mmCIF file of C-alpha atoms in Angstrom:
data_model
loop_
_atom_site.group_PDB
_atom_site.id
_atom_site.type_symbol
_atom_site.label_atom_id
_atom_site.label_comp_id
_atom_site.label_asym_id
_atom_site.label_seq_id
_atom_site.Cartn_x
_atom_site.Cartn_y
_atom_site.Cartn_z
ATOM 1 C CA MET A 1061 -11.902 26.343 -4.885
ATOM 2 C CA THR A 1062 -12.587 23.844 -2.099
ATOM 3 C CA ALA A 1063 -11.242 20.316 -2.520
ATOM 4 C CA CYS A 1064 -11.858 17.252 -0.483
ATOM 5 C CA ALA A 1065 -10.744 13.601 -0.633
ATOM 6 C CA ILE A 1066 -12.684 10.534 -1.591
ATOM 7 C CA GLU A 1067 -13.048 8.486 1.507
ATOM 8 C CA PRO A 1068 -15.417 5.560 0.926
ATOM 9 C CA SER A 1069 -15.142 2.899 3.594
ATOM 10 C CA ALA A 1070 -14.039 0.000 1.380
ATOM 11 C CA ASP A 1071 -13.256 -0.935 -2.127
ATOM 12 C CA PRO A 1072 -15.818 -3.479 -3.492
ATOM 13 C CA ARG A 1073 -13.454 -4.361 -6.317
ATOM 14 C CA ASP A 1074 -10.676 -5.578 -4.053
ATOM 15 C CA GLY A 1075 -12.123 -7.743 -1.330
ATOM 16 C CA GLY A 1076 -13.344 -4.836 0.904
ATOM 17 C CA ALA A 1077 -9.867 -3.287 1.457
ATOM 18 C CA PRO A 1078 -10.097 0.333 2.667
ATOM 19 C CA LEU A 1079 -9.572 2.894 -0.039
ATOM 20 C CA VAL A 1080 -6.996 5.604 0.359
ATOM 21 C CA GLY A 1081 -7.321 9.345 -0.179
ATOM 22 C CA CYS A 1082 -4.668 9.604 -2.894
ATOM 23 C CA SER A 1083 -2.036 7.728 -4.826
ATOM 24 C CA ILE A 1084 1.700 8.518 -4.513
ATOM 25 C CA THR A 1085 4.558 7.668 -6.816
ATOM 26 C CA ALA A 1086 7.057 5.051 -5.483
ATOM 27 C CA GLU A 1087 9.751 7.821 -5.272
ATOM 28 C CA GLY A 1088 7.383 10.240 -3.545
ATOM 29 C CA ALA A 1089 7.643 13.122 -6.034
ATOM 30 C CA TYR A 1090 4.065 13.287 -7.111
ATOM 31 C CA ALA A 1091 0.646 12.361 -5.822
ATOM 32 C CA ALA A 1092 -2.765 12.354 -7.462
ATOM 33 C CA ARG A 1093 -6.367 12.233 -6.179
ATOM 34 C CA LEU A 1094 -9.876 12.772 -7.209
ATOM 35 C CA ALA A 1095 -10.937 16.142 -5.709
ATOM 36 C CA ARG A 1096 -14.281 17.967 -5.660
ATOM 37 C CA SER A 1097 -15.052 21.550 -6.406
ATOM 38 C CA GLY A 1098 -18.003 23.516 -5.025
ATOM 39 C CA GLY A 1099 -20.557 21.933 -2.752
ATOM 40 C CA GLY A 1100 -24.162 20.683 -2.558
ATOM 41 C CA GLY A 1101 -25.772 19.804 -5.870
ATOM 42 C CA GLY A 1102 -23.195 21.710 -7.913
ATOM 43 C CA ALA A 1103 -20.203 19.679 -6.825
ATOM 44 C CA ALA A 1104 -18.026 18.257 -9.519
ATOM 45 C CA TRP A 1105 -15.191 15.735 -9.343
ATOM 46 C CA TYR A 1106 -11.889 16.304 -11.121
ATOM 47 C CA PRO A 1107 -8.333 14.864 -11.008
ATOM 48 C CA GLU A 1108 -5.707 16.808 -9.101
ATOM 49 C CA ARG A 1109 -1.954 16.360 -9.151
ATOM 50 C CA TRP A 1110 0.248 17.228 -6.166
ATOM 51 C CA THR A 1111 3.936 18.008 -6.330
ATOM 52 C CA LEU A 1112 5.645 16.774 -3.201
ATOM 53 C CA ASP A 1113 9.449 17.040 -3.849
ATOM 54 C CA GLY A 1114 9.780 20.851 -3.741
ATOM 55 C CA PRO A 1115 10.193 23.265 -0.800
ATOM 56 C CA GLU A 1116 6.396 23.192 -0.331
ATOM 57 C CA PRO A 1117 3.688 21.032 -1.766
ATOM 58 C CA TYR A 1118 1.409 22.481 -4.355
ATOM 59 C CA ALA A 1119 -1.590 21.181 -6.327
ATOM 60 C CA VAL A 1120 -2.511 21.479 -9.972
ATOM 61 C CA PRO A 1121 -6.172 20.842 -10.915
ATOM 62 C CA LEU A 1122 -6.639 18.798 -14.086
ATOM 63 C CA PRO A 1123 -10.365 19.195 -14.965
ATOM 64 C CA GLY A 1124 -11.595 17.618 -18.216
ATOM 65 C CA ASN A 1125 -14.444 18.681 -20.448
ATOM 66 C CA GLN A 1126 -16.944 17.030 -18.113
ATOM 67 C CA PRO A 1127 -16.881 16.056 -14.438
ATOM 68 C CA GLU A 1128 -15.509 12.684 -13.503
ATOM 69 C CA GLU A 1129 -17.517 9.915 -11.911
ATOM 70 C CA PRO A 1130 -16.807 9.352 -8.142
ATOM 71 C CA GLY A 1131 -15.303 5.944 -8.905
ATOM 72 C CA THR A 1132 -12.734 7.174 -11.426
ATOM 73 C CA GLU A 1133 -9.236 6.023 -10.610
ATOM 74 C CA VAL A 1134 -6.222 8.330 -10.911
ATOM 75 C CA GLN A 1135 -2.550 7.553 -10.581
ATOM 76 C CA PRO A 1136 0.572 9.818 -10.841
ATOM 77 C CA MET A 1137 3.307 8.976 -13.296
ATOM 78 C CA GLY A 1138 7.008 9.668 -12.816
ATOM 79 C CA ASP A 1139 7.039 12.549 -15.328
ATOM 80 C CA GLY A 1140 4.208 14.418 -13.604
ATOM 81 C CA ARG A 1141 1.334 13.273 -15.889
ATOM 82 C CA VAL A 1142 -1.690 11.669 -14.309
ATOM 83 C CA LEU A 1143 -3.161 8.419 -15.480
ATOM 84 C CA VAL A 1144 -7.011 8.345 -15.390
ATOM 85 C CA HIS A 1145 -9.113 5.267 -15.516
ATOM 86 C CA ARG A 1146 -12.786 5.762 -16.476
ATOM 87 C CA VAL A 1147 -15.585 3.247 -17.041
ATOM 88 C CA ALA A 1148 -18.268 3.926 -19.646
ATOM 89 C CA ALA A 1149 -20.741 1.479 -21.202
ATOM 90 C CA GLY A 1150 -18.816 -1.527 -19.936
ATOM 91 C CA ARG A 1151 -15.487 -0.392 -21.309
ATOM 92 C CA HIS A 1152 -12.455 0.755 -19.363
ATOM 93 C CA LEU A 1153 -10.990 3.933 -20.817
ATOM 94 C CA PHE A 1154 -7.489 5.121 -20.077
ATOM 95 C CA ALA A 1155 -5.816 8.528 -20.708
ATOM 96 C CA LEU A 1156 -2.911 10.584 -19.538
ATOM 97 C CA LEU A 1157 -3.622 14.057 -18.272
ATOM 98 C CA TYR A 1158 -1.217 17.001 -18.082
ATOM 99 C CA PRO A 1159 -1.533 20.790 -17.482
ATOM 100 C CA THR A 1160 -1.426 23.065 -20.557
ATOM 101 C CA GLY A 1161 -1.467 26.542 -19.296
ATOM 102 C CA PRO A 1162 -5.042 27.326 -18.141
ATOM 103 C CA GLY A 1163 -6.412 24.016 -19.411
ATOM 104 C CA THR A 1164 -5.854 20.278 -19.302
ATOM 105 C CA GLY A 1165 -4.219 18.226 -22.009
ATOM 106 C CA GLU A 1166 -5.420 14.701 -22.541
ATOM 107 C CA LEU A 1167 -3.588 11.842 -24.307
ATOM 108 C CA PRO A 1168 -5.924 8.849 -24.891
ATOM 109 C CA LEU A 1169 -4.219 5.509 -24.418
ATOM 110 C CA GLY A 1170 -7.075 3.165 -25.525
ATOM 111 C CA ALA A 1171 -9.798 1.023 -23.960
ATOM 112 C CA VAL A 1172 -10.208 -2.443 -22.625
ATOM 113 C CA GLU A 1173 -13.358 -4.475 -22.688
ATOM 114 C CA CYS A 1174 -13.758 -7.031 -19.892
ATOM 115 C CA PRO A 1175 -15.937 -10.104 -20.108
ATOM 116 C CA ALA A 1176 -19.415 -9.906 -18.588
ATOM 117 C CA ASP A 1177 -18.453 -12.348 -15.771
ATOM 118 C CA SER A 1178 -15.457 -10.177 -14.761
ATOM 119 C CA THR A 1179 -15.435 -8.450 -11.351
ATOM 120 C CA GLY A 1180 -13.979 -5.305 -12.889
ATOM 121 C CA MET A 1181 -10.580 -3.769 -13.546
ATOM 122 C CA ARG A 1182 -8.371 -1.692 -11.241
ATOM 123 C CA LEU A 1183 -5.014 -0.117 -11.364
ATOM 124 C CA LEU A 1184 -2.053 -1.640 -9.486
ATOM 125 C CA PRO A 1185 0.050 0.525 -7.193
ATOM 126 C CA PRO A 1186 2.480 2.907 -8.956
ATOM 127 C CA VAL A 1187 5.494 1.037 -10.469
ATOM 128 C CA PRO A 1188 8.936 2.114 -9.209
ATOM 129 C CA GLY A 1189 10.380 4.573 -11.673
ATOM 130 C CA GLY A 1190 6.982 5.813 -12.782
ATOM 131 C CA GLU A 1191 7.416 5.031 -16.433
ATOM 132 C CA ARG A 1192 4.742 2.167 -16.597
ATOM 133 C CA ALA A 1193 1.369 1.479 -15.172
ATOM 134 C CA TYR A 1194 -0.481 -1.872 -14.839
ATOM 135 C CA ALA A 1195 -3.962 -3.066 -14.093
ATOM 136 C CA LEU A 1196 -5.695 -6.283 -13.124
ATOM 137 C CA ALA A 1197 -8.902 -7.609 -14.634
ATOM 138 C CA ALA A 1198 -10.171 -10.370 -12.385
ATOM 139 C CA GLY A 1199 -12.516 -13.080 -13.607
ATOM 140 C CA PRO A 1200 -14.028 -16.021 -11.785
ATOM 141 C CA ARG A 1201 -11.341 -18.436 -13.062
ATOM 142 C CA ALA A 1202 -8.399 -16.277 -14.259
ATOM 143 C CA THR A 1203 -7.060 -12.788 -13.952
ATOM 144 C CA VAL A 1204 -5.512 -10.819 -16.781
ATOM 145 C CA LEU A 1205 -2.576 -8.475 -16.153
ATOM 146 C CA TRP A 1206 -2.654 -5.467 -18.479
ATOM 147 C CA ARG A 1207 0.156 -2.887 -19.093
ATOM 148 C CA ILE A 1208 -1.764 0.377 -19.441
ATOM 149 C CA ALA A 1209 0.980 2.945 -19.929
ATOM 150 C CA GLY A 1210 4.646 2.565 -20.900
ATOM 151 C CA GLY A 1211 4.099 0.192 -23.791
ATOM 152 C CA ALA A 1212 4.209 0.696 -27.542
ATOM 153 C CA PHE A 1213 0.532 0.514 -28.502
ATOM 154 C CA GLY A 1214 -1.601 1.468 -25.544
ATOM 155 C CA PRO A 1215 -3.051 -1.131 -23.232
ATOM 156 C CA GLU A 1216 -1.277 -4.499 -23.759
ATOM 157 C CA ARG A 1217 -2.135 -7.921 -22.362
ATOM 158 C CA VAL A 1218 0.823 -9.096 -20.409
ATOM 159 C CA ALA A 1219 -0.207 -12.315 -18.709
ATOM 160 C CA GLU A 1220 -3.168 -14.427 -17.668
ATOM 161 C CA ILE A 1221 -2.915 -15.718 -14.142
ATOM 162 C CA PRO A 1222 -5.040 -18.778 -13.140
ATOM 163 C CA GLY A 1223 -7.402 -17.900 -10.265
ATOM 164 C CA ARG A 1224 -9.010 -14.659 -9.082
ATOM 165 C CA CYS A 1225 -6.293 -12.165 -8.033
ATOM 166 C CA SER A 1226 -6.381 -9.135 -5.869
ATOM 167 C CA GLY A 1227 -3.952 -6.879 -3.992
ATOM 168 C CA GLY A 1228 -0.662 -6.043 -5.583
ATOM 169 C CA ALA A 1229 2.854 -5.024 -4.395
ATOM 170 C CA TRP A 1230 6.143 -4.458 -6.140
ATOM 171 C CA LEU A 1231 9.065 -6.483 -4.701
ATOM 172 C CA ASP A 1232 11.956 -4.765 -6.491
ATOM 173 C CA ARG A 1233 13.016 -1.353 -7.643
ATOM 174 C CA THR A 1234 12.926 -2.248 -11.383
ATOM 175 C CA GLY A 1235 9.243 -3.174 -11.607
ATOM 176 C CA ARG A 1236 9.932 -6.713 -12.601
ATOM 177 C CA MET A 1237 8.549 -8.790 -9.639
ATOM 178 C CA LEU A 1238 4.842 -8.242 -8.871
ATOM 179 C CA ALA A 1239 3.128 -9.960 -5.914
ATOM 180 C CA VAL A 1240 -0.575 -10.594 -6.035
ATOM 181 C CA ASP A 1241 -2.986 -12.528 -3.884
ATOM 182 C CA ARG A 1242 -4.470 -15.407 -5.858
ATOM 183 C CA GLU A 1243 -7.651 -17.220 -4.793
ATOM 184 C CA THR A 1244 -7.854 -20.871 -6.043
ATOM 185 C CA GLY A 1245 -9.610 -23.819 -4.458
ATOM 186 C CA GLY A 1246 -11.140 -21.653 -1.753
ATOM 187 C CA ARG A 1247 -7.882 -20.493 -0.423
ATOM 188 C CA THR A 1248 -5.914 -17.271 -1.036
ATOM 189 C CA LYS A 1249 -2.133 -17.380 -1.335
ATOM 190 C CA ALA A 1250 0.293 -14.661 -2.460
ATOM 191 C CA VAL A 1251 2.246 -15.477 -5.646
ATOM 192 C CA VAL A 1252 4.939 -13.698 -7.619
ATOM 193 C CA VAL A 1253 4.533 -12.700 -11.294
ATOM 194 C CA ASP A 1254 7.800 -12.313 -13.138
ATOM 195 C CA LEU A 1255 7.197 -9.660 -15.850
ATOM 196 C CA GLU A 1256 10.453 -10.439 -17.667
ATOM 197 C CA ARG A 1257 9.561 -14.085 -18.099
ATOM 198 C CA ASP A 1258 6.162 -13.599 -19.825
ATOM 199 C CA GLY A 1259 4.311 -13.464 -16.561
ATOM 200 C CA GLU A 1260 5.694 -16.616 -15.054
ATOM 201 C CA VAL A 1261 3.961 -17.361 -11.715
ATOM 202 C CA SER A 1262 5.777 -18.740 -8.585
ATOM 203 C CA PRO A 1263 4.533 -19.295 -4.979
ATOM 204 C CA LEU A 1264 5.386 -16.598 -2.496
ATOM 205 C CA LEU A 1265 3.546 -17.325 0.754
ATOM 206 C CA GLN A 1266 2.857 -20.885 2.026
ATOM 207 C CA ILE A 1267 2.503 -20.307 5.776
ATOM 208 C CA ALA A 1268 0.232 -23.286 6.473
ATOM 209 C CA PRO A 1269 -1.591 -25.645 4.067
ATOM 210 C CA ASP A 1270 -5.136 -24.463 5.008
ATOM 211 C CA SER A 1271 -4.403 -20.776 5.613
ATOM 212 C CA ASP A 1272 -5.232 -17.695 3.648
ATOM 213 C CA ASP A 1273 -1.944 -15.791 3.223
ATOM 214 C CA ARG A 1274 -2.004 -12.257 1.684
ATOM 215 C CA LEU A 1275 0.826 -9.863 1.012
ATOM 216 C CA LEU A 1276 -0.216 -6.387 2.231
ATOM 217 C CA LEU A 1277 2.988 -4.338 1.809
ATOM 218 C CA ALA A 1278 6.624 -4.877 0.719
ATOM 219 C CA ASP A 1279 9.836 -2.827 0.944
ATOM 220 C CA PRO A 1280 12.191 -3.559 -1.954
ATOM 221 C CA ASP A 1281 15.268 -2.267 -0.081
ATOM 222 C CA SER A 1282 15.166 -4.401 3.068
ATOM 223 C CA GLY A 1283 12.945 -7.179 1.930
ATOM 224 C CA LEU A 1284 10.450 -6.480 4.797
ATOM 225 C CA VAL A 1285 6.969 -7.742 3.990
ATOM 226 C CA LEU A 1286 3.760 -7.166 5.915
ATOM 227 C CA ILE A 1287 1.369 -10.115 5.698
ATOM 228 C CA GLY A 1288 -2.252 -10.875 6.485
ATOM 229 C CA SER A 1289 -2.946 -14.507 7.417
ATOM 230 C CA ASP A 1290 -5.244 -16.640 9.475
ATOM 231 C CA ALA A 1291 -2.562 -19.272 10.065
ATOM 232 C CA PRO A 1292 -2.100 -18.435 13.835
ATOM 233 C CA SER A 1293 -5.868 -18.002 14.407
ATOM 234 C CA PRO A 1294 -7.961 -20.005 11.836
ATOM 235 C CA GLY A 1295 -10.800 -17.946 10.581
ATOM 236 C CA ARG A 1296 -9.413 -14.621 11.817
ATOM 237 C CA GLU A 1297 -6.762 -12.765 9.917
ATOM 238 C CA ARG A 1298 -3.703 -11.577 11.773
ATOM 239 C CA LEU A 1299 -1.093 -9.058 10.788
ATOM 240 C CA GLY A 1300 2.418 -10.453 10.600
ATOM 241 C CA TRP A 1301 5.881 -9.771 9.085
ATOM 242 C CA GLY A 1302 8.679 -11.570 7.400
ATOM 243 C CA VAL A 1303 11.788 -10.951 5.327
ATOM 244 C CA LEU A 1304 12.280 -12.045 1.760
ATOM 245 C CA GLY A 1305 15.277 -14.343 1.588
ATOM 246 C CA SER A 1306 15.131 -15.217 5.262
ATOM 247 C CA THR A 1307 14.826 -18.827 6.438
ATOM 248 C CA LEU A 1308 12.813 -17.784 9.556
ATOM 249 C CA PRO A 1309 9.064 -18.197 9.630
ATOM 250 C CA VAL A 1310 6.583 -15.284 9.544
ATOM 251 C CA ARG A 1311 5.970 -13.687 12.932
ATOM 252 C CA PHE A 1312 2.684 -12.386 14.246
ATOM 253 C CA PRO A 1313 3.285 -9.809 17.054
ATOM 254 C CA GLU A 1314 0.604 -9.541 19.641
ATOM 255 C CA CYS A 1315 0.798 -5.763 19.581
ATOM 256 C CA LEU A 1316 -0.492 -5.648 16.026
ATOM 257 C CA ARG A 1317 -3.657 -7.397 17.135
ATOM 258 C CA MET A 1318 -6.233 -4.766 17.919
ATOM 259 C CA PRO A 1319 -9.754 -5.914 18.729
ATOM 260 C CA ASP A 1320 -12.564 -4.159 16.947
ATOM 261 C CA CYS A 1321 -10.133 -2.257 14.666
ATOM 262 C CA VAL A 1322 -9.035 -2.725 11.058
ATOM 263 C CA VAL A 1323 -5.226 -2.324 10.833
ATOM 264 C CA THR A 1324 -3.782 -1.642 7.374
ATOM 265 C CA PRO A 1325 -0.053 -0.985 6.827
ATOM 266 C CA PHE A 1326 0.447 1.734 4.140
ATOM 267 C CA ALA A 1327 4.110 2.811 4.208
ATOM 268 C CA VAL A 1328 7.531 1.273 5.095
ATOM 269 C CA GLN A 1329 10.669 3.315 5.791
ATOM 270 C CA PRO A 1330 13.009 2.761 2.818
ATOM 271 C CA GLY A 1331 16.793 2.511 2.730
ATOM 272 C CA GLN A 1332 17.279 0.017 5.648
ATOM 273 C CA VAL A 1333 18.934 -2.559 3.393
ATOM 274 C CA LEU A 1334 20.626 -4.724 6.088
ATOM 275 C CA THR A 1335 18.295 -4.010 9.015
ATOM 276 C CA PRO A 1336 14.722 -4.809 8.116
ATOM 277 C CA GLU A 1337 13.722 -5.123 11.813
ATOM 278 C CA ARG A 1338 14.478 -1.433 12.139
ATOM 279 C CA CYS A 1339 12.153 -0.229 9.403
ATOM 280 C CA ALA A 1340 9.432 2.062 10.639
ATOM 281 C CA VAL A 1341 5.972 0.941 9.424
ATOM 282 C CA ALA A 1342 2.992 3.285 9.187
ATOM 283 C CA LEU A 1343 -0.389 1.796 10.013
ATOM 284 C CA ARG A 1344 -3.835 3.011 9.268
ATOM 285 C CA VAL A 1345 -6.127 2.071 12.189
ATOM 286 C CA ASP A 1346 -9.904 2.261 11.632
ATOM 287 C CA GLY A 1347 -12.100 1.959 14.709
ATOM 288 C CA ALA A 1348 -15.429 2.957 16.026
ATOM 289 C CA PHE A 1349 -14.212 6.471 16.663
ATOM 290 C CA GLY A 1350 -12.596 7.064 13.229
ATOM 291 C CA SER A 1351 -9.205 6.534 11.742
ATOM 292 C CA TRP A 1352 -5.741 7.323 13.190
ATOM 293 C CA VAL A 1353 -2.105 6.551 12.622
ATOM 294 C CA GLY A 1354 -0.012 3.848 14.232
ATOM 295 C CA VAL A 1355 3.783 3.604 14.024
ATOM 296 C CA TRP A 1356 5.564 0.283 14.615
ATOM 297 C CA ARG A 1357 8.914 -1.420 14.032
ATOM 298 C CA PRO A 1358 9.520 -5.131 14.014
ATOM 299 C CA ALA A 1359 12.336 -4.685 16.555
ATOM 300 C CA GLU A 1360 9.736 -3.216 19.038
ATOM 301 C CA ARG A 1361 6.804 -4.731 20.751
ATOM 302 C CA GLN A 1362 4.477 -1.823 20.857
ATOM 303 C CA VAL A 1363 2.515 0.316 18.464
ATOM 304 C CA ARG A 1364 2.580 4.115 18.968
ATOM 305 C CA HIS A 1365 -0.814 5.629 18.319
ATOM 306 C CA LEU A 1366 -1.094 9.109 16.921
ATOM 307 C CA PRO A 1367 -4.105 11.245 16.143
ATOM 308 C CA ALA A 1368 -4.649 11.688 12.417
ATOM 309 C CA PRO A 1369 -3.751 15.157 11.208
ATOM 310 C CA GLU A 1370 -6.751 17.378 10.299
ATOM 311 C CA GLY A 1371 -7.695 16.748 6.721
ATOM 312 C CA TRP A 1372 -5.490 13.612 6.257
ATOM 313 C CA LEU A 1373 -6.114 11.881 2.944
ATOM 314 C CA THR A 1374 -6.824 8.687 4.862
ATOM 315 C CA GLY A 1375 -4.395 5.838 4.196
ATOM 316 C CA ALA A 1376 -1.906 7.860 2.147
ATOM 317 C CA GLY A 1377 1.687 8.685 3.148
ATOM 318 C CA LEU A 1378 5.296 7.890 2.719
ATOM 319 C CA TRP A 1379 8.502 7.566 4.831
ATOM 320 C CA THR A 1380 11.721 9.234 4.000
ATOM 321 C CA PRO A 1381 14.933 7.145 4.490
ATOM 322 C CA ASP A 1382 15.798 9.125 7.688
ATOM 323 C CA GLY A 1383 12.513 8.237 9.404
ATOM 324 C CA GLU A 1384 10.144 11.066 8.699
ATOM 325 C CA LEU A 1385 6.532 10.113 7.852
ATOM 326 C CA ARG A 1386 4.816 12.493 5.501
ATOM 327 C CA LEU A 1387 1.020 12.514 5.429
ATOM 328 C CA PRO A 1388 -0.841 14.526 2.709
ATOM 329 C CA CYS A 1389 -3.670 16.615 4.104
ATOM 330 C CA SER A 1390 -6.398 18.833 2.669
ATOM 331 C CA THR A 1391 -8.656 21.302 4.539
ATOM 332 C CA PRO A 1392 -10.666 24.276 3.275
ATOM 333 C CA ARG A 1393 -8.038 26.527 4.832
ATOM 334 C CA SER A 1394 -5.021 24.538 3.508
ATOM 335 C CA PRO A 1395 -6.099 22.551 0.439
ATOM 336 C CA CYS A 1396 -2.642 21.148 -0.253
ATOM 337 C CA ALA A 1397 -0.418 20.327 2.772
ATOM 338 C CA VAL A 1398 1.859 17.671 4.208
ATOM 339 C CA ALA A 1399 1.917 16.801 7.923
ATOM 340 C CA ARG A 1400 5.375 15.558 8.989
ATOM 341 C CA LEU A 1401 5.681 12.970 11.804
ATOM 342 C CA VAL A 1402 9.131 12.123 13.194
ATOM 343 C CA ALA A 1403 9.261 8.691 14.830
ATOM 344 C CA PRO A 1404 12.139 7.899 17.279
ATOM 345 C CA ASP A 1405 14.714 5.335 16.223
ATOM 346 C CA THR A 1406 14.716 1.920 17.877
ATOM 347 C CA ALA A 1407 17.557 2.970 20.112
ATOM 348 C CA ASP A 1408 15.474 5.890 21.313
ATOM 349 C CA ALA A 1409 12.208 3.964 21.726
ATOM 350 C CA GLY A 1410 11.429 5.762 25.011
ATOM 351 C CA GLY A 1411 11.082 9.146 23.390
ATOM 352 C CA ALA A 1412 7.829 10.686 22.256
ATOM 353 C CA ASP A 1413 6.834 10.802 18.618
ATOM 354 C CA ARG A 1414 6.147 14.238 17.256
ATOM 355 C CA VAL A 1415 3.823 15.555 14.603
ATOM 356 C CA ASP A 1416 5.091 18.826 13.143
ATOM 357 C CA ARG A 1417 2.888 21.372 11.580
ATOM 358 C CA ALA A 1418 1.988 20.641 7.963
ATOM 359 C CA ASP A 1419 3.668 22.414 5.083
ATOM 360 C CA GLY A 1420 1.688 24.259 2.585
ATOM 361 C CA ALA A 1421 -0.014 27.629 2.138
ATOM 362 C CA GLY A 1422 -2.112 28.530 5.167
ATOM 363 C CA GLY A 1423 -0.285 26.262 7.533
ATOM 364 C CA ALA A 1424 -0.785 22.648 8.260
ATOM 365 C CA GLY A 1425 -3.976 21.613 9.226
ATOM 366 C CA GLY A 1426 -3.387 19.107 11.523
ATOM 367 C CA ALA A 1427 -0.759 19.034 13.857
ATOM 368 C CA ASN A 1428 -2.701 18.321 16.940
ATOM 369 C CA GLY A 1429 0.311 18.530 19.164
ATOM 370 C CA ALA A 1430 2.551 15.800 20.520
ATOM 371 C CA ALA A 1431 1.048 12.399 20.772
ATOM 372 C CA GLY A 1432 1.469 9.804 23.468
ATOM 373 C CA THR A 1433 3.446 6.559 23.021
ATOM 374 C CA GLY A 1434 1.225 4.096 24.733
ATOM 375 C CA ALA A 1435 1.322 0.587 23.487
ATOM 376 C CA ALA A 1436 -1.677 -1.107 21.775
ATOM 377 C CA SER A 1437 -3.922 -3.344 23.803
ATOM 378 C CA GLY A 1438 -2.371 -6.726 24.309
ATOM 379 C CA THR A 1439 1.333 -5.870 23.940
ATOM 380 C CA ASP A 1440 3.838 -7.347 26.291
ATOM 381 C CA GLY A 1441 5.720 -4.055 26.770
ATOM 382 C CA ALA A 1442 8.407 -2.314 24.770
ATOM 383 C CA ARG A 1443 11.478 -4.458 24.490
ATOM 384 C CA PRO A 1444 13.571 -3.216 21.562
ATOM 385 C CA GLY A 1445 15.995 -5.684 20.153
ATOM 386 C CA ASN A 1446 16.672 -8.097 17.399
ATOM 387 C CA PRO A 1447 13.403 -9.994 16.902
ATOM 388 C CA GLU A 1448 15.202 -12.853 15.124
ATOM 389 C CA ALA A 1449 16.995 -13.655 18.364
ATOM 390 C CA ALA A 1450 13.702 -13.937 20.309
ATOM 391 C CA THR A 1451 12.829 -17.246 21.812
ATOM 392 C CA PRO A 1452 10.539 -19.268 19.422
ATOM 393 C CA GLY A 1453 7.019 -19.542 20.783
ATOM 394 C CA GLU A 1454 7.282 -16.520 22.970
ATOM 395 C CA PRO A 1455 3.840 -15.271 23.732
ATOM 396 C CA GLY A 1456 2.539 -12.815 21.060
ATOM 397 C CA ASP A 1457 5.701 -12.723 19.015
ATOM 398 C CA GLY A 1458 6.396 -16.223 17.798
ATOM 399 C CA ALA A 1459 5.729 -17.642 14.401
ATOM 400 C CA GLY A 1460 2.516 -19.449 15.132
ATOM 401 C CA ALA A 1461 1.163 -17.426 18.083
ATOM 402 C CA ALA A 1462 -2.528 -18.521 18.243
ATOM 403 C CA ASP A 1463 -5.523 -18.341 20.492
ATOM 404 C CA THR A 1464 -5.490 -22.096 21.039
ATOM 405 C CA PRO A 1465 -2.546 -24.224 22.411
ATOM 406 C CA ALA A 1466 0.349 -24.217 19.991
ATOM 407 C CA ALA A 1467 0.441 -27.980 19.826
ATOM 408 C CA ALA A 1468 -3.019 -27.894 18.139
ATOM 409 C CA GLN A 1469 -1.795 -25.801 15.261
ATOM 410 C CA PRO A 1470 0.462 -26.789 12.356
ATOM 411 C CA ARG A 1471 3.808 -25.135 12.465
ATOM 412 C CA PRO A 1472 4.069 -22.490 9.768
ATOM 413 C CA VAL A 1473 6.796 -23.052 7.301
ATOM 414 C CA PRO A 1474 9.299 -20.310 6.345
ATOM 415 C CA LEU A 1475 8.441 -17.689 3.745
ATOM 416 C CA GLN A 1476 8.691 -19.171 0.265
ATOM 417 C CA GLN A 1477 10.508 -16.911 -2.203
ATOM 418 C CA ALA A 1478 12.511 -19.037 -4.537
ATOM 419 C CA PRO A 1479 12.506 -16.526 -7.495
ATOM 420 C CA LEU A 1480 13.415 -13.660 -5.141
ATOM 421 C CA ALA A 1481 16.388 -15.068 -3.252
ATOM 422 C CA ARG A 1482 18.830 -13.506 -5.683
ATOM 423 C CA LEU A 1483 17.297 -10.087 -5.263
ATOM 424 C CA VAL A 1484 17.838 -9.753 -1.547
ATOM 425 C CA THR A 1485 21.088 -9.427 0.405
ATOM 426 C CA LYS A 1486 20.840 -10.992 3.827
#
């Protein structure tokens, strides 16, 4: 059986954000994707679960009674079951799949009907712990948050959030605080939804009054957040970073600005509770010549570019606490494999990154050898250190770095996180 990943260029349901090849649980034990058997006109799509926490990764196909549609969503749960989201006749159908010897067991969870003016329904990223799953149904004036799995009676309506919401990131390890990007009045700002207070909504990002501020990725351990905002360059989104609980403004490093490329952070190194500036961040870089991997730390001023392993399920991966980036890969010769990338610590920033061979039967498909450590275009060199001690307004790394003189731009205000201050130790 030959399997391949779904790799459409963008997700029309979520503002054009690049889709990823598979979904991974917050703890990294399981992954799930939609795979394809056969080829040509006889190809059929089916869910596939990967187990990642053993000596070697392995895949379990979970085909149903009929092939899946290419747009079917799948998400792994903490117990190894796979949540599947299908759409039929305007209804959103949910079920849990699990292996039963040679076949596939299916536990229907129920269905949700969205209004005709809704832009659709999509699953949120896996919840820490893996016991629950949520989805957003966005309408033109309000967005409904649904608990799909982990409740008492199938899909349950949790909250209605004014405005059209997209994105989604968990800010704590208990699955209580959810950040989403809310569009109201022509502007998009990230807000926090408190699931233990009946969906109470609080502001999260208020970088500038007229800016669009989206939360792209968050690490619950360190409080590090990756942000997309046009505050430093009105009309053009820049990638920045901040720390929940910090009084310092968001910073927009010049090295993360890559002309003619789309840069998407997809994994943050966990476990760095007191040193968010040392967290390694994995970046998906999409350019004219394809997709590759970037590795960056806030304490550094360069991005290390690495060739994507052969068969990489684009945009998927996770860091281990000790700094190893694991990228799931699938090739005809090795349908289930994990490429391992070891990034140097900040103190060893001059060393070369290394991509080891992928684990899995048949070898890794993708270790294309050692990769260089050149900085991205526009960096001001590698100067590791504490970024919070940098001089404000320093070119390319200050909180308001812009293409026009700084005096012409409003000074960004510090990250707003009132409901989260008690969750982060500074």
